[in-house]
CSV table of C-alpha atoms and ligand atoms in Angstrom, one decimal:
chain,number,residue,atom,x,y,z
A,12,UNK,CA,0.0,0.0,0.0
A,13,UNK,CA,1.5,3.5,-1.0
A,14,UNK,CA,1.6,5.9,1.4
A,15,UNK,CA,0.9,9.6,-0.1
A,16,UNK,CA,1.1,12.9,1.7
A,17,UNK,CA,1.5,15.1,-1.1
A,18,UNK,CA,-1.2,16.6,-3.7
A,19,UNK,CA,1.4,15.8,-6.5
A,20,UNK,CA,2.6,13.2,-5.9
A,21,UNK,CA,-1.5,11.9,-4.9
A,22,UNK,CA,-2.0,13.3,-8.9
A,23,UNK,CA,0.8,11.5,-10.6
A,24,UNK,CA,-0.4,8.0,-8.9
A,25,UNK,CA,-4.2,8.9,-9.6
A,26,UNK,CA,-2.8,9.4,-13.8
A,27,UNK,CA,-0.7,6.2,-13.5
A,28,UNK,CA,-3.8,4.5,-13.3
A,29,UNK,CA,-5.7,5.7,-15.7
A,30,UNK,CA,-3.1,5.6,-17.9
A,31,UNK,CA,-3.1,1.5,-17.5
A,32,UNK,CA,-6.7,1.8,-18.6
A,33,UNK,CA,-7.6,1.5,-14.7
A,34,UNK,CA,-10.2,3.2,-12.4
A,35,UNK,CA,-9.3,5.3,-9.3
A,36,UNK,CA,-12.5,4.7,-6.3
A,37,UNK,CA,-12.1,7.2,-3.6
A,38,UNK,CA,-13.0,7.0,-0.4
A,39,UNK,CA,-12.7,10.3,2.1
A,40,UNK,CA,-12.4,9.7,5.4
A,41,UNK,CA,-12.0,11.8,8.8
A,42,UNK,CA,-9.6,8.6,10.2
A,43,UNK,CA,-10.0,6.8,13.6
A,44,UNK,CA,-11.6,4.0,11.3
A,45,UNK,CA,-14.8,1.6,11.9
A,46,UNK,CA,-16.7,-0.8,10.8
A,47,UNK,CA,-18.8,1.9,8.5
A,48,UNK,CA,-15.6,3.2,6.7
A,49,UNK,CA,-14.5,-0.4,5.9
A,50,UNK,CA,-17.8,-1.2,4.8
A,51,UNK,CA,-17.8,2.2,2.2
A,52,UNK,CA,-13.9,0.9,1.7
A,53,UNK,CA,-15.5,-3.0,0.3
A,54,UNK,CA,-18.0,-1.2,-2.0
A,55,UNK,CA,-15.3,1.1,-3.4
A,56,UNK,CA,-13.5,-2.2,-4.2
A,57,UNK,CA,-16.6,-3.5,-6.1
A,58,UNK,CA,-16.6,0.2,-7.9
A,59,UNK,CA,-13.5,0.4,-9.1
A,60,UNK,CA,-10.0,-1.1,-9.9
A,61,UNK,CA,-8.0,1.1,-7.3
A,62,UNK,CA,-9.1,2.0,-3.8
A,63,UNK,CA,-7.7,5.6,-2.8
A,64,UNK,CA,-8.7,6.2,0.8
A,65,UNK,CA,-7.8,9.7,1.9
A,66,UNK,CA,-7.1,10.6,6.3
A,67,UNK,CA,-7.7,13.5,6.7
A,68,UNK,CA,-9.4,16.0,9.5
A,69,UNK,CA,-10.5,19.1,7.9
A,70,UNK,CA,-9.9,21.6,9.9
A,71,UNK,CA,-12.2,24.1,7.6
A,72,UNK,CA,-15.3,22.4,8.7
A,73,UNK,CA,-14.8,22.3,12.5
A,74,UNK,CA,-16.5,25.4,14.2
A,75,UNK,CA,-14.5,27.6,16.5
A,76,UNK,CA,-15.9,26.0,19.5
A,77,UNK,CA,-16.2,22.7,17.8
A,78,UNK,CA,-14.2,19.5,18.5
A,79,UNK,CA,-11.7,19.8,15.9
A,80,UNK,CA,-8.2,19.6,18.8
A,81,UNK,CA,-10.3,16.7,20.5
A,82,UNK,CA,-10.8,14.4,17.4
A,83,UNK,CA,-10.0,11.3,17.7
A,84,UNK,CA,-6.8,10.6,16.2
A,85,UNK,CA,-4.8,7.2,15.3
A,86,UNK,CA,-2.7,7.1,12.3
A,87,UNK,CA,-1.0,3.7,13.0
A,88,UNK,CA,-4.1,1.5,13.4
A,89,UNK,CA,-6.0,3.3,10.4
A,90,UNK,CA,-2.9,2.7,8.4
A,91,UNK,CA,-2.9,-0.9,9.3
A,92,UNK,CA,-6.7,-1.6,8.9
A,93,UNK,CA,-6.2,-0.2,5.4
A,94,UNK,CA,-3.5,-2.1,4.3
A,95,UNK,CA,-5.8,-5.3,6.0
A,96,UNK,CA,-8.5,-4.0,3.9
A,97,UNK,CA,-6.5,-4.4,0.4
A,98,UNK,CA,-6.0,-0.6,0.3
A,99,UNK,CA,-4.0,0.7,-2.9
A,100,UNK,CA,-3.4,3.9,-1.5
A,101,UNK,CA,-3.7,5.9,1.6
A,102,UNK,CA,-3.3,10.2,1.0
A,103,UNK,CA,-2.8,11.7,4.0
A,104,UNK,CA,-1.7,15.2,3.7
A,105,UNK,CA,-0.4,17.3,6.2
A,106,UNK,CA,-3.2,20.2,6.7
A,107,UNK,CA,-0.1,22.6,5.5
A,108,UNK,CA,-0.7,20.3,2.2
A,109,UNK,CA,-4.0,21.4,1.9
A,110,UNK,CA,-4.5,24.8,3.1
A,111,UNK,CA,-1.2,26.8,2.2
A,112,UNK,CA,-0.9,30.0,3.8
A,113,UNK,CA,-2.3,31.5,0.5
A,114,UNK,CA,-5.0,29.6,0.2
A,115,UNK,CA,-8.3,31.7,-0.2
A,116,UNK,CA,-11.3,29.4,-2.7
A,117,UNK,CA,-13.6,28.0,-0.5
A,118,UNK,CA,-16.7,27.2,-1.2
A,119,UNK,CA,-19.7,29.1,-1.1
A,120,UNK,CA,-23.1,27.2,0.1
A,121,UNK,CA,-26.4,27.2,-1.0
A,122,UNK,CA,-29.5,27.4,1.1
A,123,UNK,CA,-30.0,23.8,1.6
A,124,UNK,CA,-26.6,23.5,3.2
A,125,UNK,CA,-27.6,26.1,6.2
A,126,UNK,CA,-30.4,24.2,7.2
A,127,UNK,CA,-30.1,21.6,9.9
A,128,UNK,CA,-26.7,20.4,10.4
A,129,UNK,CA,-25.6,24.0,8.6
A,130,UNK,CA,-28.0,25.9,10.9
A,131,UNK,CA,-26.4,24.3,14.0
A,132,UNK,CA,-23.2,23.9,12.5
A,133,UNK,CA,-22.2,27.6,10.6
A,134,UNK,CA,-19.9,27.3,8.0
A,135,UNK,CA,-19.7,23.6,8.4
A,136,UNK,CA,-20.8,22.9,5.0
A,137,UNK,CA,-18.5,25.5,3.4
A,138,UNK,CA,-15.8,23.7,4.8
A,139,UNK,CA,-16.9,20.3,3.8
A,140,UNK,CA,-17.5,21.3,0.0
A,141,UNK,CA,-14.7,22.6,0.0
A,142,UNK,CA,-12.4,19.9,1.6
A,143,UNK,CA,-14.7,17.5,-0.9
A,144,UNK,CA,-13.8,19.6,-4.4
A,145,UNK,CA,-9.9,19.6,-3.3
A,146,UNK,CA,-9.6,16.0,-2.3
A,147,UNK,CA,-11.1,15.2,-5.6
A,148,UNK,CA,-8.7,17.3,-7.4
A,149,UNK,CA,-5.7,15.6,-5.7
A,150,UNK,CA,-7.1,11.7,-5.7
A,151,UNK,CA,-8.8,12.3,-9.3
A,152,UNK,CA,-11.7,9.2,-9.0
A,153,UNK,CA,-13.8,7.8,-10.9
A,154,UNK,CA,-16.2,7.0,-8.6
A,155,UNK,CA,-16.4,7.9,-4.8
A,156,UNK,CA,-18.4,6.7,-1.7
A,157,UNK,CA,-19.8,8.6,1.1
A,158,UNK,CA,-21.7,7.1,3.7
A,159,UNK,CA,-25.9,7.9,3.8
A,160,UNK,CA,-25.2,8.4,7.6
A,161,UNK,CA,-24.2,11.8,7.2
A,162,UNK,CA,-27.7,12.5,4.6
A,163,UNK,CA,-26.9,15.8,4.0
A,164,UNK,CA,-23.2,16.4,3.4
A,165,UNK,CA,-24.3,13.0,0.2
A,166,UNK,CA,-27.0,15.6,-0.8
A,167,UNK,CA,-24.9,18.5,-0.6
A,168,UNK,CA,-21.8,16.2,-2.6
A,169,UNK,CA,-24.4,15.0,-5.0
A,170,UNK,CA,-25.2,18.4,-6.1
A,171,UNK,CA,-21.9,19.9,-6.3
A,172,UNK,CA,-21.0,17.2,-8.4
A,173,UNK,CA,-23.9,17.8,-10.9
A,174,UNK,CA,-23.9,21.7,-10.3
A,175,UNK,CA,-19.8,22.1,-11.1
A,176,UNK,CA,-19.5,19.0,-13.4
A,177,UNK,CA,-17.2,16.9,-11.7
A,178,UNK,CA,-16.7,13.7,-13.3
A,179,UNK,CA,-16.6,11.7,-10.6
A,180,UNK,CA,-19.5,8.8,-9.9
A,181,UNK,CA,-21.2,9.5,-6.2
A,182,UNK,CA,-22.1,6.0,-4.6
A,183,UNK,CA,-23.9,6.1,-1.2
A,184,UNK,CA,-23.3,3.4,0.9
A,185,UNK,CA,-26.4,2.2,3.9
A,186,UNK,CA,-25.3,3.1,7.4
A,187,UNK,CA,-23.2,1.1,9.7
A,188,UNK,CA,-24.9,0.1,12.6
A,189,UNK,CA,-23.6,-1.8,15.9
A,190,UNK,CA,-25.7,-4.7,17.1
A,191,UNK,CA,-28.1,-2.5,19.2
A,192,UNK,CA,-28.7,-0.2,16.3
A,193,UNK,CA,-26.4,3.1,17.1
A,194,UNK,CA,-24.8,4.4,14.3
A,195,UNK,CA,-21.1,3.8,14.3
A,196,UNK,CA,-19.4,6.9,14.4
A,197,UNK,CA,-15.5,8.0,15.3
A,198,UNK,CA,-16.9,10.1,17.7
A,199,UNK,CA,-18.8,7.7,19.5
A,200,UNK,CA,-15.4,6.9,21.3
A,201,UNK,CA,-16.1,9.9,23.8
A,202,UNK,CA,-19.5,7.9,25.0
A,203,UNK,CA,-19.3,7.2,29.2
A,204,UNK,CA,-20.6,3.1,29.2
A,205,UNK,CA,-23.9,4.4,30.8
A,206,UNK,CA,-24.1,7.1,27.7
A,207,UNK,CA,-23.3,4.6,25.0
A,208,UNK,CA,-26.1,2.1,26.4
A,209,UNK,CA,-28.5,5.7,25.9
A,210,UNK,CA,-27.5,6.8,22.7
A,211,UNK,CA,-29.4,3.9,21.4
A,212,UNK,CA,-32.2,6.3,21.7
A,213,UNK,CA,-31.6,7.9,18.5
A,214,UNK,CA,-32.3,4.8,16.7
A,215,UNK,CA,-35.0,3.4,19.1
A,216,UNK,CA,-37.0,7.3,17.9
A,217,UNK,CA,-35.9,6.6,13.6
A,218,UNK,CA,-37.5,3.1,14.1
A,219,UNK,CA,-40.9,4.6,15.8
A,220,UNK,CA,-41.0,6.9,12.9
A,221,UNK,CA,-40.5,4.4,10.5
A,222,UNK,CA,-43.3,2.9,12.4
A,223,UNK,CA,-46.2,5.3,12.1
A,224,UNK,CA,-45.0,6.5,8.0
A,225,UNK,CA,-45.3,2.6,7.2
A,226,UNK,CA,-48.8,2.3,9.0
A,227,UNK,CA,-49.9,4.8,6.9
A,228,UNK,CA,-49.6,8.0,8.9
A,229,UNK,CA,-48.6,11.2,6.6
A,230,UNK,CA,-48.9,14.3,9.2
A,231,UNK,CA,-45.4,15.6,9.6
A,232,UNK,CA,-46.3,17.0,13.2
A,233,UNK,CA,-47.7,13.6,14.5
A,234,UNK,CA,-44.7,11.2,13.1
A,235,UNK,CA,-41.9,14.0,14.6
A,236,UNK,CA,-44.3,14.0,18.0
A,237,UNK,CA,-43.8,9.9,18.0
A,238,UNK,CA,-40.1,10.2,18.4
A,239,UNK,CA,-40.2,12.9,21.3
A,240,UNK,CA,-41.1,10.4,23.8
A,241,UNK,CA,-38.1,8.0,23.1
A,242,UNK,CA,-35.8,10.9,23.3
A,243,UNK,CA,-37.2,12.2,26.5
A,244,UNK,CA,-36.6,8.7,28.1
A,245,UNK,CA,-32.9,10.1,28.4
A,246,UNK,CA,-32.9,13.1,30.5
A,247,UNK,CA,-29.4,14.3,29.2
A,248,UNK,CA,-30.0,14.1,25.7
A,249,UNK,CA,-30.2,17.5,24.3
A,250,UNK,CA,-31.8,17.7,20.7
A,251,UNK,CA,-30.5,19.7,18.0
A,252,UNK,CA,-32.9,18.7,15.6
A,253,UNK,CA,-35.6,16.5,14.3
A,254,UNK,CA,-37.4,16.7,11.2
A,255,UNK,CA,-38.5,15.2,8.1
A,256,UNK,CA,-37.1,16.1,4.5
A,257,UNK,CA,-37.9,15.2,0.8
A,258,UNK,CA,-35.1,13.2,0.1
A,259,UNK,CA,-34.6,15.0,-3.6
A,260,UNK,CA,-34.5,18.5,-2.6
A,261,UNK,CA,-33.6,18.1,1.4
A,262,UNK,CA,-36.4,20.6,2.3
A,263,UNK,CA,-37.8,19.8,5.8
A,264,UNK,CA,-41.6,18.5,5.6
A,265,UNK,CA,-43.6,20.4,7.5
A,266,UNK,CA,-47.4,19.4,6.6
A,267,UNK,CA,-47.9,16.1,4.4
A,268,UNK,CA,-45.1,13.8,4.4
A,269,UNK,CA,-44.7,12.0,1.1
A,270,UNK,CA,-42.9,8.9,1.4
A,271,UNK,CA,-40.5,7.9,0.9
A,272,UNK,CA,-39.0,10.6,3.0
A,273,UNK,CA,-36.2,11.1,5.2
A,274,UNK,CA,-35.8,11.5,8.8
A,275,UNK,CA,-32.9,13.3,10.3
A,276,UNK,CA,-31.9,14.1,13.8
A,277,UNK,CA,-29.3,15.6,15.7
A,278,UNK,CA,-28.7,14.8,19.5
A,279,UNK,CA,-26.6,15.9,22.1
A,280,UNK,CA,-25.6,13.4,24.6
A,281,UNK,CA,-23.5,15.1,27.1
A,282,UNK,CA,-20.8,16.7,25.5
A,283,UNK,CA,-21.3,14.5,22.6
A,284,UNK,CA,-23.3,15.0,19.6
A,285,UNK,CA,-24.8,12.2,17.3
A,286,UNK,CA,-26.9,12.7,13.9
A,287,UNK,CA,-29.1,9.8,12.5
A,288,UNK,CA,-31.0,9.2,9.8
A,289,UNK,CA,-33.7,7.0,8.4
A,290,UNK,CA,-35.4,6.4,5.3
A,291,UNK,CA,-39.2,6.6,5.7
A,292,UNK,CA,-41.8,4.1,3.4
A,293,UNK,CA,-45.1,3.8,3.4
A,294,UNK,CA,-46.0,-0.2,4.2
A,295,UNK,CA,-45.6,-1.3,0.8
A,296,UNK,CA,-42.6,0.7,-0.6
A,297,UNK,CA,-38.9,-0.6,-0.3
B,29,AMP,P1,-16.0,10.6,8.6
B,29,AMP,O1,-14.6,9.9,8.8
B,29,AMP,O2,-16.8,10.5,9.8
B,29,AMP,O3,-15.9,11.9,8.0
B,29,AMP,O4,-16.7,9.7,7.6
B,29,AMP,C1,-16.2,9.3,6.3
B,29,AMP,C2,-17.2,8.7,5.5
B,29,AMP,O5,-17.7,7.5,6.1
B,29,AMP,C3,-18.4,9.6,5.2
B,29,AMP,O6,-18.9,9.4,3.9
B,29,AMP,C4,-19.5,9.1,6.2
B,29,AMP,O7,-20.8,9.3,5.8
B,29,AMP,C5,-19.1,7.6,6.2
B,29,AMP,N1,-19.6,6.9,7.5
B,29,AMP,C6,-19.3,7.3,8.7
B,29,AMP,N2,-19.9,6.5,9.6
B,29,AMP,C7,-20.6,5.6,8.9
B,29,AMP,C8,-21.5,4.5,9.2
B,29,AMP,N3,-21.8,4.2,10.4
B,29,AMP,N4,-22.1,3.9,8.1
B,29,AMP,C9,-21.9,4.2,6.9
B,29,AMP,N5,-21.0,5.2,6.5
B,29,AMP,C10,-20.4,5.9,7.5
């Protein structure tokens, strides 16, 4: 497995590839790898002839107050469970590498991106758009998988791909969950035992939801009211957000759901704050 830290040299590999008549699959990654990355990691491997997964943890899309010092980190272990994983290449630049002192495009954001996670979250999607366009000019896929965990930053990918013509395939990959239905996440590392038994709640409120859509419910105010009391069995959750969205244009639902559509939350457990998301179907839709 190559090792790559810098832009060029990512771009030379990237060509050398093609040039064998080969295809580049990308996966992005923030590091401090799970289960869920190495699942996006197998699909990549179905996708195309050369897995690039990039480590990388964007400073540009952390908040001021955010956890961006507190990440987790581990550069040895994710090195090793790509190179278990049949990884052709790893890029992980230095943040120098990506944001030179002179460095001054970033992207600008459309409505849709300062809703939800962008309203609690300012600038976040800026940073991600950005760190998305420049990680594509370095690694130069064919194809590249995000995660459906994260619903909006695929939306938000999906359209600047169409919007800015980048040839570059977007495959979403199903969320990663652990046996008891949480969402894996890097960050669930900072989960006390008592919290990580809780933050099941998230899930337990998606699959309530699910629920009433697939029994045939379509007010948007009674399926977002049949979550509340599974969240408010765990007195320190704090919720950012709950809502329902058209999946094609990521609007929030406010009257009449039509299905399928897609529910999103945002919770604060302690200090530590989860998102979740579920696809919604009426009883006989898949
Ligand atoms: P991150 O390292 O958290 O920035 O995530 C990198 C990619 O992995 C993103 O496309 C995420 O949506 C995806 N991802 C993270 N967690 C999961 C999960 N539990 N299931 C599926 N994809 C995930």
């Amino acid at each position: 497995m190559e090792i790559i830290t810098s832009v060029t040299t990512m771009q030379r590999w990237s060509r050398a590839v093609h040039r064998q008549g080969q295809t580049v699959a990308f996966v992005p990654t923030m590091g401090y790898l799970h289960e869920g990355h190495l699942a996006l990691i197998r699909a990549a491997q179905t996708a195309g002839d050369e897995v690039v997964v990039s480590l990388f943890v964007n400073p540009a899309q952390f908040g001021p107050q955010e956890d961006f010092a507190h990440y987790p980190r581990d550069r040895a272990r994710d090195e090793a469970l790509c190179r278990d994983a049949d990884v052709a290449a790893c890029f992980i630049p230095a943040t120098e590498e990506m944001y030179a002192p002179d460095h001054q495009i970033y992207m600008e954001e459309p409505a849709a991106a300062r809703l939800l996670e962008g309203a609690h979250r300012p600038g976040h999607f800026r940073g991600v758009l950005t760190v998305v366009a420049k990680l594509f000019g370095a690694v130069q896929p064919d194809v590249a998988v995000f995660g459906e965990k994260d619903a909006q930053q695929l939306w938000l990918v999906e359209k600047l791909v169409a919007d800015l013509n980048f040839p570059v395939r977007i495959m979403a990959h199903p969320t990663v969950r652990e046996p008891d239905g949480l969402a894996m996440s890097s960050r669930n590392k900072y989960l006390q035992p008592a919290q990580r038994e809780r933050a099941t709640c998230l899930y337990r409120a998606l699959q309530v939801a699910a629920q009433k859509v697939a029994a045939g419910e379509t007010r948007a105010a009674v399926v977002l009211e049949s979550m509340q009391p599974v969240l408010a069995t765990v007195p320190e959750a704090r919720i950012d957000y709950v809502a329902l969205v058209d999946p094609g244009t990521f609007r929030p639902l406010e009257q009449e759901v039509s299905t399928p559509c897609r529910a999103v939350l945002a919770v604060r457990i302690g200090s530590t704050r989860l998102i979740d998301t579920m696809l919604l179907s009426a009883g006989n839709e898949t």
